[in-house]
Short mmCIF file of C-alpha atoms and ligand atoms in Angstrom, two decimals:
data_model
loop_
_atom_site.label_atom_id
_atom_site.label_comp_id
_atom_site.label_asym_id
_atom_site.label_seq_id
_atom_site.Cartn_x
_atom_site.Cartn_y
_atom_site.Cartn_z
CA MET A 1 15.28 -44.12 -69.54
CA THR A 2 17.31 -47.15 -68.58
CA GLU A 3 14.70 -48.70 -66.28
CA ARG A 4 12.02 -48.66 -68.96
CA GLU A 5 14.38 -50.08 -71.57
CA ALA A 6 15.52 -52.81 -69.16
CA PHE A 7 11.91 -53.57 -68.22
CA GLU A 8 11.05 -54.17 -71.87
CA SER A 9 14.21 -56.22 -72.54
CA VAL A 10 13.71 -58.51 -69.59
CA ARG A 11 10.36 -59.68 -70.97
CA GLY A 12 12.01 -61.36 -73.95
CA TRP A 13 14.95 -62.62 -71.90
CA ALA A 14 12.65 -64.34 -69.41
CA ILE A 15 10.62 -65.96 -72.19
CA ALA A 16 13.87 -67.21 -73.76
CA ALA A 17 15.00 -68.55 -70.36
CA VAL A 18 11.79 -70.59 -70.11
CA ALA A 19 12.39 -71.97 -73.59
CA LEU A 20 15.96 -72.98 -72.67
CA ALA A 21 14.87 -74.57 -69.38
CA THR A 22 12.03 -76.56 -70.92
CA ASP A 23 13.81 -77.67 -74.10
CA PRO A 24 14.17 -81.46 -73.74
CA ALA A 25 17.61 -81.16 -75.32
CA THR A 26 18.87 -79.06 -72.38
CA GLY A 27 18.52 -81.75 -69.73
CA ARG A 28 17.34 -81.63 -66.13
CA ASP A 29 19.72 -84.11 -64.52
CA GLY A 30 21.33 -82.56 -61.48
CA THR A 31 24.93 -82.87 -60.46
CA ARG A 32 26.06 -82.14 -56.93
CA LYS A 33 27.51 -78.73 -56.08
CA VAL A 34 28.28 -78.48 -52.37
CA ASP A 35 26.04 -80.80 -50.39
CA PRO A 36 24.06 -83.76 -51.78
CA PHE A 37 20.92 -81.63 -52.26
CA ASP A 38 22.63 -78.56 -53.67
CA ILE A 39 22.57 -79.38 -57.34
CA VAL A 40 23.07 -77.79 -60.70
CA THR A 41 21.66 -78.84 -64.08
CA PRO A 42 22.84 -78.02 -67.60
CA ALA A 43 19.96 -75.51 -67.81
CA ASP A 44 21.36 -73.40 -64.93
CA GLY A 45 24.61 -72.67 -66.75
CA LEU A 46 22.98 -72.29 -70.15
CA ILE A 47 20.45 -69.71 -68.95
CA GLU A 48 23.01 -67.71 -66.98
CA ARG A 49 25.38 -67.56 -69.96
CA TYR A 50 22.50 -66.48 -72.21
CA LEU A 51 21.50 -63.69 -69.80
CA ARG A 52 25.10 -62.50 -69.36
CA ALA A 53 25.45 -62.25 -73.14
CA GLN A 54 22.19 -60.27 -73.42
CA VAL A 55 23.26 -57.80 -70.74
CA ARG A 56 26.71 -57.41 -72.30
CA ALA A 57 25.16 -56.70 -75.71
CA GLN A 58 22.34 -54.37 -74.63
CA PHE A 59 23.71 -52.73 -71.47
CA PRO A 60 27.50 -52.91 -71.79
CA GLY A 61 28.10 -50.61 -68.79
CA HIS A 62 26.11 -52.81 -66.40
CA SER A 63 27.67 -55.40 -64.09
CA PHE A 64 26.28 -58.89 -63.56
CA LEU A 65 25.96 -61.08 -60.48
CA GLY A 66 24.78 -64.63 -61.11
CA GLU A 67 24.51 -67.73 -58.97
CA GLU A 68 26.60 -69.97 -61.20
CA GLU A 69 29.44 -67.72 -62.37
CA GLY A 70 29.51 -65.08 -59.66
CA GLY A 71 30.20 -61.34 -59.75
CA ALA A 72 30.57 -58.70 -57.05
CA ASN A 73 27.59 -58.22 -54.75
CA GLY A 74 27.15 -54.59 -53.78
CA ALA A 75 28.79 -53.12 -56.89
CA HIS A 76 27.77 -49.51 -57.50
CA GLY A 77 25.92 -48.38 -60.58
CA TRP A 78 23.68 -50.72 -62.54
CA GLN A 79 23.85 -54.40 -61.70
CA TRP A 80 21.83 -57.38 -62.90
CA ILE A 81 21.24 -60.02 -60.23
CA VAL A 82 20.28 -63.40 -61.64
CA ASP A 83 19.38 -66.84 -60.41
CA PRO A 84 19.07 -68.77 -63.68
CA ILE A 85 17.04 -71.45 -61.94
CA ASP A 86 15.79 -70.90 -58.41
CA GLY A 87 14.54 -74.17 -57.00
CA THR A 88 16.84 -76.43 -59.00
CA LEU A 89 15.99 -79.46 -56.85
CA ASN A 90 12.31 -78.95 -57.76
CA PHE A 91 13.22 -78.42 -61.40
CA SER A 92 15.38 -81.52 -61.56
CA THR A 93 12.80 -83.75 -59.89
CA GLY A 94 9.69 -82.59 -61.75
CA LEU A 95 8.15 -80.49 -59.00
CA ALA A 96 6.58 -77.08 -59.47
CA GLY A 97 8.25 -74.15 -57.71
CA ALA A 98 11.23 -73.58 -60.00
CA THR A 99 11.66 -70.12 -61.50
CA CYS A 100 14.17 -68.00 -63.34
CA SER A 101 14.78 -64.84 -61.36
CA ILE A 102 16.17 -61.66 -62.95
CA ALA A 103 16.57 -58.34 -61.13
CA LEU A 104 18.20 -55.01 -61.84
CA ARG A 105 19.69 -52.93 -59.03
CA ARG A 106 20.83 -49.33 -59.27
CA ASP A 107 23.32 -48.63 -56.48
CA ASP A 108 21.43 -49.86 -53.41
CA SER A 109 17.94 -49.88 -54.92
CA LEU A 110 16.28 -52.84 -56.57
CA VAL A 111 14.49 -51.31 -59.56
CA ILE A 112 13.26 -54.19 -61.72
CA GLY A 113 12.22 -57.75 -60.96
CA ALA A 114 11.17 -60.50 -63.36
CA ILE A 115 10.26 -64.05 -62.41
CA ALA A 116 9.58 -66.74 -64.99
CA ASP A 117 7.61 -69.70 -63.67
CA LEU A 118 9.24 -72.67 -65.38
CA THR A 119 6.14 -74.85 -64.86
CA THR A 120 3.40 -72.58 -66.22
CA ARG A 121 5.85 -70.73 -68.53
CA SER A 122 4.36 -67.41 -67.39
CA VAL A 123 6.56 -64.37 -66.78
CA TYR A 124 5.83 -61.76 -64.10
CA ARG A 125 7.56 -58.39 -64.11
CA ALA A 126 7.48 -55.24 -62.01
CA MET A 127 9.28 -51.93 -62.07
CA ALA A 128 9.81 -50.18 -58.72
CA GLY A 129 7.34 -47.35 -58.18
CA SER A 130 4.96 -48.48 -60.94
CA GLY A 131 2.48 -50.17 -58.60
CA GLN A 132 1.95 -52.83 -61.25
CA ILE A 133 2.82 -56.44 -61.91
CA ILE A 134 2.63 -57.45 -65.55
CA ALA A 135 2.02 -61.10 -66.42
CA THR A 136 3.05 -62.45 -69.79
CA THR A 137 1.41 -65.70 -70.90
CA SER A 138 0.68 -67.26 -74.27
CA GLU A 139 -2.38 -64.97 -74.35
CA GLY A 140 -0.25 -61.81 -74.15
CA ASP A 141 0.40 -59.24 -71.42
CA THR A 142 -2.03 -58.42 -68.61
CA VAL A 143 -1.85 -56.38 -65.42
CA CYS A 144 -2.18 -58.70 -62.41
CA ARG A 145 -4.55 -57.91 -59.59
CA ALA A 146 -2.82 -58.53 -56.27
CA THR A 147 -5.28 -59.79 -53.67
CA THR A 148 -5.16 -61.05 -50.10
CA SER A 149 -7.66 -63.80 -49.45
CA ARG A 150 -8.11 -65.19 -45.96
CA ALA A 151 -6.49 -68.46 -47.02
CA GLY A 152 -3.69 -66.59 -48.78
CA ALA A 153 -2.92 -64.51 -45.72
CA ALA A 154 -2.74 -67.59 -43.46
CA ARG A 155 0.38 -68.91 -45.18
CA THR A 156 3.90 -68.45 -43.87
CA PHE A 157 6.50 -69.48 -46.44
CA LEU A 158 9.87 -70.54 -45.08
CA GLU A 159 13.06 -70.76 -47.11
CA PHE A 160 16.53 -71.58 -45.86
CA GLY A 161 19.84 -71.40 -47.69
CA TRP A 162 20.35 -75.14 -47.33
CA GLU A 163 18.15 -78.17 -47.91
CA ASP A 164 18.83 -80.65 -45.09
CA LEU A 165 16.46 -80.43 -42.14
CA ASP A 166 18.31 -79.09 -39.10
CA GLN A 167 17.79 -77.43 -35.73
CA VAL A 168 17.44 -73.96 -37.25
CA MET A 169 14.47 -75.10 -39.33
CA VAL A 170 12.93 -77.05 -36.47
CA GLY A 171 13.53 -74.19 -34.04
CA THR A 172 11.98 -71.66 -36.39
CA ILE A 173 8.85 -73.76 -36.81
CA GLU A 174 8.65 -74.36 -33.07
CA VAL A 175 8.67 -70.63 -32.33
CA LEU A 176 6.06 -70.00 -35.04
CA ALA A 177 3.86 -72.73 -33.55
CA GLY A 178 3.65 -70.73 -30.33
CA THR A 179 2.35 -67.52 -31.90
CA ARG A 180 -0.85 -67.82 -33.92
CA PRO A 181 -2.52 -70.34 -36.25
CA ARG A 182 -0.39 -70.64 -39.37
CA VAL A 183 -0.21 -72.62 -42.56
CA ILE A 184 3.46 -73.39 -43.16
CA ARG A 185 4.75 -73.80 -46.70
CA MET A 186 8.31 -74.73 -47.64
CA VAL A 187 8.22 -74.85 -51.43
CA GLY A 188 11.96 -74.91 -52.08
CA GLY A 189 11.97 -71.84 -54.29
CA ALA A 190 12.13 -68.33 -52.85
CA GLY A 191 11.18 -66.71 -56.17
CA TYR A 192 8.09 -68.87 -56.47
CA ALA A 193 7.06 -68.16 -52.86
CA LEU A 194 7.59 -64.40 -53.14
CA LEU A 195 5.66 -64.21 -56.40
CA ASN A 196 2.78 -66.09 -54.83
CA ILE A 197 2.77 -63.82 -51.77
CA ALA A 198 2.72 -60.78 -54.06
CA LEU A 199 -0.33 -62.13 -55.89
CA HIS A 200 -2.25 -63.81 -53.05
CA GLY A 201 -0.93 -62.60 -49.68
CA GLY A 202 0.82 -64.34 -46.83
CA CYS A 203 4.29 -63.84 -45.47
CA PHE A 204 7.82 -65.04 -46.08
CA LEU A 205 10.80 -65.74 -43.85
CA GLY A 206 14.10 -66.43 -45.58
CA ILE A 207 17.24 -67.23 -43.61
CA GLY A 208 20.75 -67.67 -45.00
CA LEU A 209 19.73 -66.99 -48.59
CA ARG A 210 21.70 -65.30 -51.36
CA ILE A 211 20.64 -62.01 -52.92
CA TRP A 212 19.88 -63.64 -56.30
CA ASP A 213 17.27 -65.88 -54.63
CA ILE A 214 15.13 -62.93 -53.60
CA ALA A 215 16.03 -59.74 -55.51
CA ALA A 216 13.39 -60.07 -58.25
CA GLY A 217 10.77 -61.35 -55.82
CA ILE A 218 11.30 -58.37 -53.54
CA VAL A 219 10.58 -55.91 -56.36
CA ILE A 220 7.41 -57.77 -57.34
CA ALA A 221 6.21 -58.13 -53.73
CA ARG A 222 6.76 -54.42 -53.06
CA GLU A 223 4.74 -53.40 -56.12
CA ALA A 224 1.91 -55.55 -54.76
CA GLY A 225 2.04 -53.45 -51.59
CA ARG A 226 3.79 -56.04 -49.40
CA HIS A 227 6.30 -54.86 -46.81
CA VAL A 228 9.91 -56.03 -47.00
CA ARG A 229 12.81 -56.04 -44.56
CA LEU A 230 16.17 -57.19 -45.89
CA TRP A 231 19.46 -58.01 -44.16
CA ASP A 232 22.32 -58.31 -46.68
CA ASP A 233 25.93 -58.48 -45.54
CA GLY A 234 27.22 -58.87 -49.09
CA THR A 235 27.31 -62.66 -48.84
CA LEU A 236 24.25 -63.95 -47.04
CA THR A 237 20.84 -62.38 -46.87
CA HIS A 238 17.85 -62.79 -44.63
CA VAL A 239 14.50 -61.35 -45.60
CA VAL A 240 10.99 -61.06 -44.28
CA VAL A 241 8.02 -60.07 -46.44
CA GLY A 242 4.34 -59.63 -45.73
CA GLU A 243 1.98 -57.21 -44.07
CA ALA A 244 3.55 -54.75 -41.62
CA ASP A 245 2.65 -56.89 -38.58
CA ASP A 246 4.17 -60.02 -40.15
CA VAL A 247 7.42 -58.23 -40.88
CA GLY A 248 7.81 -57.08 -37.29
CA GLU A 249 7.00 -60.54 -35.93
CA LEU A 250 9.22 -62.49 -38.32
CA ALA A 251 12.13 -60.07 -37.88
CA THR A 252 12.54 -61.39 -34.34
CA LEU A 253 13.14 -64.87 -35.81
CA VAL A 254 15.88 -63.53 -38.08
CA GLU A 255 17.51 -62.03 -35.01
CA GLN A 256 17.20 -65.33 -33.17
CA PHE A 257 18.20 -67.78 -35.91
CA GLY A 258 19.94 -65.72 -38.61
CA SER A 259 23.44 -66.25 -37.27
CA MET A 260 23.09 -69.88 -36.23
CA ARG A 261 24.02 -71.47 -39.50
CA VAL A 262 25.91 -69.29 -41.89
CA ALA A 263 28.03 -71.63 -43.97
CA PRO A 264 26.84 -74.36 -46.31
CA VAL A 265 27.70 -77.96 -45.53
CA THR A 266 30.98 -78.95 -47.17
MG1 MG B 301 19.75 -71.38 -58.73
#
């Protein structure tokens, strides 16, 4: 079955992506894309081209949507959705929180998610409906145990589709401050945040993101039993993830702030 085959293939692809990203010869120097903080490194393009070639060779009937070279969002049939490096600003400046994010969608359903943590070099994968997250480290493959500690559950991760602090970010935090005690985290990598929520609990609010930022993380979070609500108009996406109560509460913020800033700074 295609899902199983893809699930096995993505393990090696993600490991290769880590090797490409962390090879000193690849380079981490960022160049500006749209705004001064929206950057791309040589590793972004290299990893995306590698993954496109793998998909073309192993799944020639599948389409491909990647951050750097595009593709049609919402295509029917099998589609790979890739962010070669999510959290490029972190990656380029030596911070943790950068990942490679690879997902497979069949029609409207996200069926496989793989996230490679470029700092620890570990790969996490899940297949929809399996109820399992598999971690691959230098020690081999293990099944992860998803937990929700009290400290884990206290965290609300925020991600926005732009980097510069603005009234949408401030307004979001202000509303959250009026609800209940929260620990706010803005790690600058949606994949990293979603993976951490899957493994340790907490909730996530993403506004003005792109589908490749969150597709793999959604699959992994769902297999950990987290609830997900996604708004995707084919260009921009908003998403909330967490326990059922969190999702209901954070959805009201998407309704309030989701349309306030829809285009990147030019
Ligand atoms: Mg990226």
